[in-house]
PDB file of C-alpha atoms in Angstrom:
ATOM      1  CA  MET G 190     114.473 124.399  10.721  1.00 93.00           C
ATOM      2  CA  HIS G 191     115.212 120.763   9.895  1.00 95.00           C
ATOM      3  CA  PRO G 192     118.718 119.543   8.893  1.00 96.00           C
ATOM      4  CA  SER G 193     117.759 117.559   5.817  1.00 97.00           C
ATOM      5  CA  LEU G 194     116.217 118.092   2.415  1.00 97.00           C
ATOM      6  CA  LEU G 195     112.648 117.236   3.342  1.00 97.00           C
ATOM      7  CA  PRO G 196     110.776 115.028   2.719  1.00 96.00           C
ATOM      8  CA  ARG G 197     113.944 112.903   3.018  1.00 97.00           C
ATOM      9  CA  HIS G 198     114.925 111.955   6.569  1.00 97.00           C
ATOM     10  CA  ARG G 199     111.920 113.083   8.575  1.00 96.00           C
ATOM     11  CA  GLY G 200     112.503 112.447  12.259  1.00 94.00           C
ATOM     12  CA  ALA G 201     114.814 112.956  15.214  1.00 93.00           C
ATOM     13  CA  ALA G 202     118.140 111.881  13.680  1.00 94.00           C
ATOM     14  CA  PRO G 203     118.405 113.202  10.113  1.00 96.00           C
ATOM     15  CA  ILE G 204     122.163 113.851  10.164  1.00 96.00           C
ATOM     16  CA  GLN G 205     122.999 110.363  11.387  1.00 94.00           C
ATOM     17  CA  HIS G 206     120.740 108.796   8.765  1.00 95.00           C
ATOM     18  CA  THR G 207     122.250 110.949   6.023  1.00 97.00           C
ATOM     19  CA  LEU G 208     125.649 109.426   6.800  1.00 96.00           C
ATOM     20  CA  LEU G 209     124.360 105.911   7.512  1.00 93.00           C
ATOM     21  CA  ARG G 210     122.858 105.812   4.034  1.00 93.00           C
ATOM     22  CA  GLY G 211     125.921 107.244   2.366  1.00 93.00           C
ATOM     23  CA  ASP G 212     124.054 110.283   0.976  1.00 96.00           C
ATOM     24  CA  ARG G 213     126.278 112.610  -1.024  1.00 96.00           C
ATOM     25  CA  VAL G 214     123.904 115.597  -0.798  1.00 97.00           C
ATOM     26  CA  THR G 215     121.890 116.945   2.117  1.00 97.00           C
ATOM     27  CA  GLY G 216     120.811 120.385   3.322  1.00 97.00           C
ATOM     28  CA  VAL G 217     118.386 122.287   5.504  1.00 97.00           C
ATOM     29  CA  SER G 218     114.675 122.953   5.238  1.00 96.00           C
ATOM     30  CA  VAL G 219     112.631 125.702   6.904  1.00 95.00           C
ATOM     31  CA  ILE G 220     109.024 124.578   7.107  1.00 95.00           C
ATOM     32  CA  LYS G 221     105.631 125.604   8.402  1.00 92.00           C
ATOM     33  CA  ILE G 222     104.284 123.827  11.464  1.00 89.00           C
ATOM     34  CA  ALA G 223     100.541 123.352  11.666  1.00 75.00           C
ATOM     35  CA  PRO G 224      98.468 121.767  14.481  1.00 79.00           C
ATOM     36  CA  GLY G 225      97.671 118.116  13.772  1.00 80.00           C
ATOM     37  CA  GLU G 226     100.198 117.826  10.963  1.00 81.00           C
ATOM     38  CA  ALA G 227     102.621 114.911  10.810  1.00 85.00           C
ATOM     39  CA  THR G 228     106.141 115.535  12.124  1.00 87.00           C
ATOM     40  CA  ASP G 229     108.373 117.407   9.649  1.00 93.00           C
ATOM     41  CA  ALA G 230     105.628 117.305   7.007  1.00 93.00           C
ATOM     42  CA  GLY G 231     104.849 121.033   6.773  1.00 92.00           C
ATOM     43  CA  ASP G 232     105.081 123.186   3.657  1.00 94.00           C
ATOM     44  CA  VAL G 233     108.637 124.201   2.767  1.00 95.00           C
ATOM     45  CA  LEU G 234     109.505 127.890   3.077  1.00 95.00           C
ATOM     46  CA  TRP G 235     113.184 127.641   2.133  1.00 92.00           C
ATOM     47  CA  GLN G 236     115.735 124.958   1.254  1.00 94.00           C
ATOM     48  CA  ALA G 237     119.439 124.865   0.443  1.00 93.00           C
ATOM     49  CA  ASN G 238     121.712 121.912  -0.150  1.00 94.00           C
ATOM     50  CA  VAL G 239     125.318 121.034   0.598  1.00 96.00           C
ATOM     51  CA  GLY G 240     127.553 118.250  -0.621  1.00 96.00           C
ATOM     52  CA  VAL G 241     128.579 115.462   1.756  1.00 97.00           C
ATOM     53  CA  GLY G 242     132.115 114.151   1.321  1.00 96.00           C
ATOM     54  CA  GLU G 243     132.778 110.421   1.520  1.00 95.00           C
ATOM     55  CA  ASP G 244     134.845 111.002   4.680  1.00 97.00           C
ATOM     56  CA  THR G 245     132.681 113.697   6.310  1.00 96.00           C
ATOM     57  CA  MET G 246     132.085 112.948   9.988  1.00 96.00           C
ATOM     58  CA  HIS G 247     128.932 113.660  11.997  1.00 95.00           C
ATOM     59  CA  ARG G 248     130.296 116.614  13.945  1.00 95.00           C
ATOM     60  CA  GLU G 249     131.600 118.301  10.783  1.00 96.00           C
ATOM     61  CA  LEU G 250     128.271 117.951   8.999  1.00 97.00           C
ATOM     62  CA  GLU G 251     126.324 119.045  12.064  1.00 96.00           C
ATOM     63  CA  ASP G 252     128.378 122.245  12.302  1.00 96.00           C
ATOM     64  CA  GLU G 253     128.012 123.006   8.589  1.00 96.00           C
ATOM     65  CA  LEU G 254     124.246 122.489   8.653  1.00 97.00           C
ATOM     66  CA  ALA G 255     123.920 124.662  11.769  1.00 96.00           C
ATOM     67  CA  ARG G 256     125.608 127.547   9.937  1.00 95.00           C
ATOM     68  CA  LEU G 257     123.451 127.009   6.865  1.00 95.00           C
ATOM     69  CA  GLY G 258     120.326 126.758   9.030  1.00 94.00           C
ATOM     70  CA  ALA G 259     121.017 130.115  10.669  1.00 94.00           C
ATOM     71  CA  LYS G 260     121.293 131.682   7.221  1.00 92.00           C
ATOM     72  CA  ALA G 261     118.094 129.945   6.111  1.00 91.00           C
ATOM     73  CA  VAL G 262     116.013 131.274   8.996  1.00 92.00           C
ATOM     74  CA  THR G 263     117.397 134.783   8.417  1.00 93.00           C
ATOM     75  CA  GLU G 264     116.470 134.648   4.729  1.00 90.00           C
ATOM     76  CA  VAL G 265     112.930 133.470   5.509  1.00 91.00           C
ATOM     77  CA  LEU G 266     112.385 136.232   8.081  1.00 92.00           C
ATOM     78  CA  LYS G 267     113.747 138.883   5.721  1.00 90.00           C
ATOM     79  CA  GLY G 268     111.425 137.658   2.990  1.00 90.00           C
ATOM     80  CA  LEU G 269     108.204 137.757   4.984  1.00 89.00           C
ATOM     81  CA  PRO G 270     105.369 137.827   4.125  1.00 90.00           C
ATOM     82  CA  GLY G 271     106.316 136.744   0.598  1.00 90.00           C
ATOM     83  CA  SER G 272     108.340 133.731   1.717  1.00 87.00           C
ATOM     84  CA  TRP G 273     105.337 132.462   3.648  1.00 91.00           C
ATOM     85  CA  ASP G 274     103.018 132.803   0.688  1.00 90.00           C
ATOM     86  CA  ARG G 275     105.471 131.038  -1.676  1.00 90.00           C
ATOM     87  CA  ALA G 276     105.770 127.895   0.479  1.00 92.00           C
ATOM     88  CA  SER G 277     105.602 124.629  -1.448  1.00 94.00           C
ATOM     89  CA  ARG G 278     104.041 121.350  -0.385  1.00 94.00           C
ATOM     90  CA  GLN G 279     106.252 118.368   0.291  1.00 94.00           C
ATOM     91  CA  ASP G 280     105.921 115.247  -1.852  1.00 94.00           C
ATOM     92  CA  HIS G 281     104.794 112.885   0.884  1.00 93.00           C
ATOM     93  CA  ASP G 282     105.252 109.842  -1.373  1.00 94.00           C
ATOM     94  CA  LYS G 283     109.012 110.467  -1.297  1.00 95.00           C
ATOM     95  CA  ALA G 284     109.267 110.780   2.479  1.00 95.00           C
ATOM     96  CA  THR G 285     111.818 108.672   4.353  1.00 95.00           C
ATOM     97  CA  LYS G 286     112.125 108.266   8.124  1.00 95.00           C
ATOM     98  CA  ALA G 287     115.089 109.131  10.345  1.00 94.00           C
ATOM     99  CA  PRO G 288     114.127 107.826  13.792  1.00 92.00           C
ATOM    100  CA  ARG G 289     116.245 108.238  16.899  1.00 88.00           C
ATOM    101  CA  ILE G 290     119.235 105.899  16.876  1.00 82.00           C
ATOM    102  CA  THR G 291     118.821 102.914  19.222  1.00 74.00           C
ATOM    103  CA  ASN G 292     120.901  99.795  18.499  1.00 65.00           C
ATOM    104  CA  GLN G 293     121.972 100.763  14.995  1.00 63.00           C
ATOM    105  CA  GLY G 294     125.561 100.961  16.153  1.00 82.00           C
ATOM    106  CA  ARG G 295     125.720  97.150  16.161  1.00 85.00           C
ATOM    107  CA  VAL G 296     127.932  95.889  13.335  1.00 87.00           C
ATOM    108  CA  ARG G 297     126.997  92.606  11.690  1.00 87.00           C
ATOM    109  CA  PHE G 298     129.895  91.610   9.498  1.00 88.00           C
ATOM    110  CA  ALA G 299     127.866  89.039   7.532  1.00 87.00           C
ATOM    111  CA  GLU G 300     125.325  91.685   6.524  1.00 90.00           C
ATOM    112  CA  HIS G 301     127.334  94.921   6.257  1.00 92.00           C
ATOM    113  CA  THR G 302     129.853  95.856   3.597  1.00 95.00           C
ATOM    114  CA  ASN G 303     133.026  97.654   4.609  1.00 95.00           C
ATOM    115  CA  GLU G 304     131.572 100.931   3.286  1.00 96.00           C
ATOM    116  CA  GLN G 305     128.463 100.465   5.430  1.00 95.00           C
ATOM    117  CA  VAL G 306     130.562  99.832   8.538  1.00 94.00           C
ATOM    118  CA  TYR G 307     132.606 102.954   7.793  1.00 96.00           C
ATOM    119  CA  ASP G 308     129.449 105.010   7.143  1.00 96.00           C
ATOM    120  CA  ALA G 309     128.098 103.828  10.514  1.00 94.00           C
ATOM    121  CA  TRP G 310     131.327 104.987  12.168  1.00 94.00           C
ATOM    122  CA  ARG G 311     131.038 108.396  10.469  1.00 95.00           C
ATOM    123  CA  ALA G 312     127.424 108.728  11.570  1.00 94.00           C
ATOM    124  CA  LEU G 313     127.723 107.521  15.151  1.00 92.00           C
ATOM    125  CA  GLN G 314     131.267 108.253  16.321  1.00 87.00           C
ATOM    126  CA  SER G 315     130.113 111.262  18.367  1.00 83.00           C
ATOM    127  CA  ASN G 316     126.967 109.517  19.578  1.00 81.00           C
ATOM    128  CA  GLY G 317     128.107 106.285  21.232  1.00 78.00           C
ATOM    129  CA  GLY G 318     130.055 104.872  18.291  1.00 85.00           C
ATOM    130  CA  ILE G 319     129.708 101.407  16.783  1.00 90.00           C
ATOM    131  CA  HIS G 320     130.216  98.011  18.348  1.00 87.00           C
ATOM    132  CA  ALA G 321     130.472  94.301  17.643  1.00 86.00           C
ATOM    133  CA  GLU G 322     130.292  91.163  19.748  1.00 78.00           C
ATOM    134  CA  PHE G 323     133.560  89.438  20.666  1.00 70.00           C
ATOM    135  CA  VAL G 324     134.098  86.048  22.291  1.00 65.00           C
ATOM    136  CA  ARG G 325     137.257  85.299  24.261  1.00 59.00           C
ATOM    137  CA  GLU G 326     138.860  81.865  24.035  1.00 60.00           C
ATOM    138  CA  GLY G 327     137.415  79.622  26.743  1.00 66.00           C
ATOM    139  CA  GLU G 328     134.321  81.791  27.262  1.00 66.00           C
ATOM    140  CA  ASP G 329     130.785  81.271  25.963  1.00 70.00           C
ATOM    141  CA  THR G 330     129.328  84.700  26.686  1.00 74.00           C
ATOM    142  CA  PRO G 331     130.004  87.372  24.034  1.00 72.00           C
ATOM    143  CA  ARG G 332     131.405  90.729  25.116  1.00 73.00           C
ATOM    144  CA  ARG G 333     130.562  94.038  23.497  1.00 79.00           C
ATOM    145  CA  ALA G 334     133.518  95.814  21.949  1.00 81.00           C
ATOM    146  CA  ARG G 335     133.584  99.385  20.712  1.00 85.00           C
ATOM    147  CA  LEU G 336     135.245  99.776  17.333  1.00 89.00           C
ATOM    148  CA  ARG G 337     137.227 103.014  17.162  1.00 88.00           C
ATOM    149  CA  ASN G 338     139.199 104.866  14.502  1.00 91.00           C
ATOM    150  CA  VAL G 339     137.620 102.835  11.720  1.00 94.00           C
ATOM    151  CA  PHE G 340     139.104 103.175   8.235  1.00 96.00           C
ATOM    152  CA  LEU G 341     138.995 101.658   4.751  1.00 97.00           C
ATOM    153  CA  PRO G 342     141.663 100.299   2.400  1.00 97.00           C
ATOM    154  CA  ARG G 343     141.516 103.549   0.400  1.00 96.00           C
ATOM    155  CA  HIS G 344     142.784 105.398   3.477  1.00 96.00           C
ATOM    156  CA  THR G 345     146.026 103.394   3.433  1.00 95.00           C
ATOM    157  CA  ASP G 346     149.025 103.134   1.124  1.00 94.00           C
ATOM    158  CA  GLU G 347     148.952 101.301  -2.206  1.00 95.00           C
ATOM    159  CA  SER G 348     150.934  98.335  -0.858  1.00 95.00           C
ATOM    160  CA  THR G 349     148.352  97.629   1.845  1.00 94.00           C
ATOM    161  CA  GLN G 350     145.525  97.934  -0.670  1.00 95.00           C
ATOM    162  CA  MET G 351     147.231  95.438  -2.989  1.00 95.00           C
ATOM    163  CA  GLU G 352     147.843  93.059  -0.084  1.00 94.00           C
ATOM    164  CA  LEU G 353     144.170  93.051   0.940  1.00 94.00           C
ATOM    165  CA  ALA G 354     143.015  92.665  -2.660  1.00 94.00           C
ATOM    166  CA  SER G 355     145.241  89.589  -3.068  1.00 94.00           C
ATOM    167  CA  LEU G 356     143.723  87.711  -0.106  1.00 92.00           C
ATOM    168  CA  PRO G 357     141.361  84.793  -0.794  1.00 89.00           C
ATOM    169  CA  SER G 358     137.696  85.131   0.062  1.00 88.00           C
ATOM    170  CA  LEU G 359     137.372  84.726   3.846  1.00 88.00           C
ATOM    171  CA  PRO G 360     134.265  84.470   6.069  1.00 88.00           C
ATOM    172  CA  PRO G 361     132.843  87.737   7.453  1.00 88.00           C
ATOM    173  CA  GLY G 362     134.290  88.445  10.873  1.00 85.00           C
ATOM    174  CA  THR G 363     137.722  87.047  10.024  1.00 86.00           C
ATOM    175  CA  LEU G 364     140.574  89.086  11.490  1.00 85.00           C
ATOM    176  CA  TYR G 365     143.754  89.718   9.505  1.00 88.00           C
ATOM    177  CA  MET G 366     147.061  91.297  10.500  1.00 87.00           C
ATOM    178  CA  SER G 367     148.705  93.176   7.645  1.00 88.00           C
ATOM    179  CA  THR G 368     152.269  92.292   6.645  1.00 86.00           C
ATOM    180  CA  VAL G 369     152.863  95.784   5.238  1.00 85.00           C
ATOM    181  CA  ARG G 370     152.334  97.799   8.412  1.00 80.00           C
ATOM    182  CA  PRO G 371     150.820  97.107  11.855  1.00 78.00           C
ATOM    183  CA  SER G 372     147.127  97.260  11.038  1.00 85.00           C
ATOM    184  CA  LEU G 373     144.201  95.064  12.017  1.00 89.00           C
ATOM    185  CA  TRP G 374     141.478  94.264   9.477  1.00 92.00           C
ATOM    186  CA  VAL G 375     138.066  92.576   9.643  1.00 91.00           C
ATOM    187  CA  ALA G 376     136.371  90.880   6.697  1.00 92.00           C
ATOM    188  CA  CYS G 377     132.867  92.196   5.978  1.00 93.00           C
ATOM    189  CA  ALA G 378     130.094  90.976   3.694  1.00 93.00           C
ATOM    190  CA  TYR G 379     132.134  92.755   1.052  1.00 95.00           C
ATOM    191  CA  GLY G 380     135.646  94.091   1.516  1.00 96.00           C
ATOM    192  CA  TRP G 381     137.797  94.788   4.568  1.00 96.00           C
ATOM    193  CA  VAL G 382     137.525  97.422   7.274  1.00 96.00           C
ATOM    194  CA  GLY G 383     140.460  98.559   9.420  1.00 94.00           C
ATOM    195  CA  LEU G 384     140.268  98.984  13.194  1.00 91.00           C
ATOM    196  CA  GLY G 385     142.521 101.525  14.835  1.00 89.00           C
ATOM    197  CA  GLU G 386     141.412 100.574  18.343  1.00 88.00           C
ATOM    198  CA  LEU G 387     139.213  98.092  20.198  1.00 83.00           C
ATOM    199  CA  ALA G 388     137.593  98.764  23.552  1.00 81.00           C
ATOM    200  CA  VAL G 389     136.350  95.400  24.832  1.00 76.00           C
ATOM    201  CA  ALA G 390     134.180  95.316  27.953  1.00 72.00           C
ATOM    202  CA  GLY G 391     136.270  94.269  30.922  1.00 70.00           C
ATOM    203  CA  LEU G 392     139.609  94.952  29.203  1.00 73.00           C
ATOM    204  CA  PRO G 393     141.697  98.112  28.702  1.00 77.00           C
ATOM    205  CA  PRO G 394     141.345  99.774  25.259  1.00 81.00           C
ATOM    206  CA  MET G 395     143.742  98.224  22.756  1.00 83.00           C
ATOM    207  CA  ASP G 396     145.339  99.779  19.701  1.00 85.00           C
ATOM    208  CA  ALA G 397     146.044  97.563  16.673  1.00 79.00           C
ATOM    209  CA  SER G 398     149.420  96.404  18.009  1.00 79.00           C
ATOM    210  CA  ARG G 399     148.058  95.424  21.445  1.00 81.00           C
ATOM    211  CA  ALA G 400     144.988  93.760  19.936  1.00 76.00           C
ATOM    212  CA  THR G 401     147.038  91.622  17.580  1.00 73.00           C
ATOM    213  CA  ALA G 402     149.405  90.697  20.430  1.00 74.00           C
ATOM    214  CA  CYS G 403     146.378  89.641  22.494  1.00 70.00           C
ATOM    215  CA  LEU G 404     145.170  87.598  19.540  1.00 65.00           C
ATOM    216  CA  GLY G 405     148.580  86.093  18.953  1.00 68.00           C
ATOM    217  CA  LEU G 406     148.328  87.229  15.342  1.00 70.00           C
ATOM    218  CA  ALA G 407     151.596  87.384  13.439  1.00 70.00           C
ATOM    219  CA  PRO G 408     151.789  89.504  10.265  1.00 71.00           C
ATOM    220  CA  GLY G 409     149.957  87.693   7.487  1.00 72.00           C
ATOM    221  CA  ALA G 410     147.990  85.492   9.897  1.00 68.00           C
ATOM    222  CA  VAL G 411     144.207  85.279  10.224  1.00 72.00           C
ATOM    223  CA  ALA G 412     141.877  84.554  13.138  1.00 69.00           C
ATOM    224  CA  SER G 413     138.680  82.772  12.171  1.00 62.00           C
ATOM    225  CA  PRO G 414     135.349  84.150  13.362  1.00 56.00           C
ATOM    226  CA  CYS G 415     133.266  82.221  15.866  1.00 46.00           C
ATOM    227  CA  ASP G 416     130.181  83.185  13.838  1.00 43.00           C
ATOM    228  CA  ALA G 417     129.099  85.739  11.259  1.00 41.00           C
ATOM    229  CA  ASP G 418     128.564  88.537  13.748  1.00 49.00           C
ATOM    230  CA  SER G 419     131.533  88.209  16.081  1.00 48.00           C
ATOM    231  CA  PHE G 420     135.027  86.843  16.330  1.00 46.00           C
ATOM    232  CA  VAL G 421     137.329  85.219  18.847  1.00 44.00           C
ATOM    233  CA  ILE G 422     139.916  87.209  20.808  1.00 41.00           C
TER     234      ILE G 422
END
């Protein structure tokens, strides 16, 4: 049983890649396994799909697909030998890969939109999370910082959304402290992403209030990035 609608997302991390790519539909596939055949490329015995909400997290989707997978295997076994004989070949031209996650938790604000950063958080929050590089004032060596409790403007009140929409275009990596409520935002290649907590190497975890105090950011103030991938704290 494979937790994707094969041939999409063949590989070791199909659920993470479903969320990383913002898929709105996924499912499970029960397939044949033959000696010498490519990984996850066997004929399909049974498939069923499920919708993926725009805020669905990895653990939620994993649990739902596990339940659906148990049902799928039961249905295939009950249908033998007919289910075996009715297997259909995969369209190999439509195959996509879902390799094991390595450094894909690294956020690059100049390349990623706010939706992509949020999708990465949904996909990886239970598997190491996402991170960016931060540089402290007076230091040259970047530090890795875990980004936690990531959210988007649509998760906030209308006043905050209007405030962010009214800001001028700012370089990716720019930090902004909201005037509406204590919330810390980072400019992305497109849009803003909110950070509920930062965990910077060598420092205690900081919620938005502590992080902005560390930055010396007053409401309505911005902190310029040191480059497109990281920012100064």
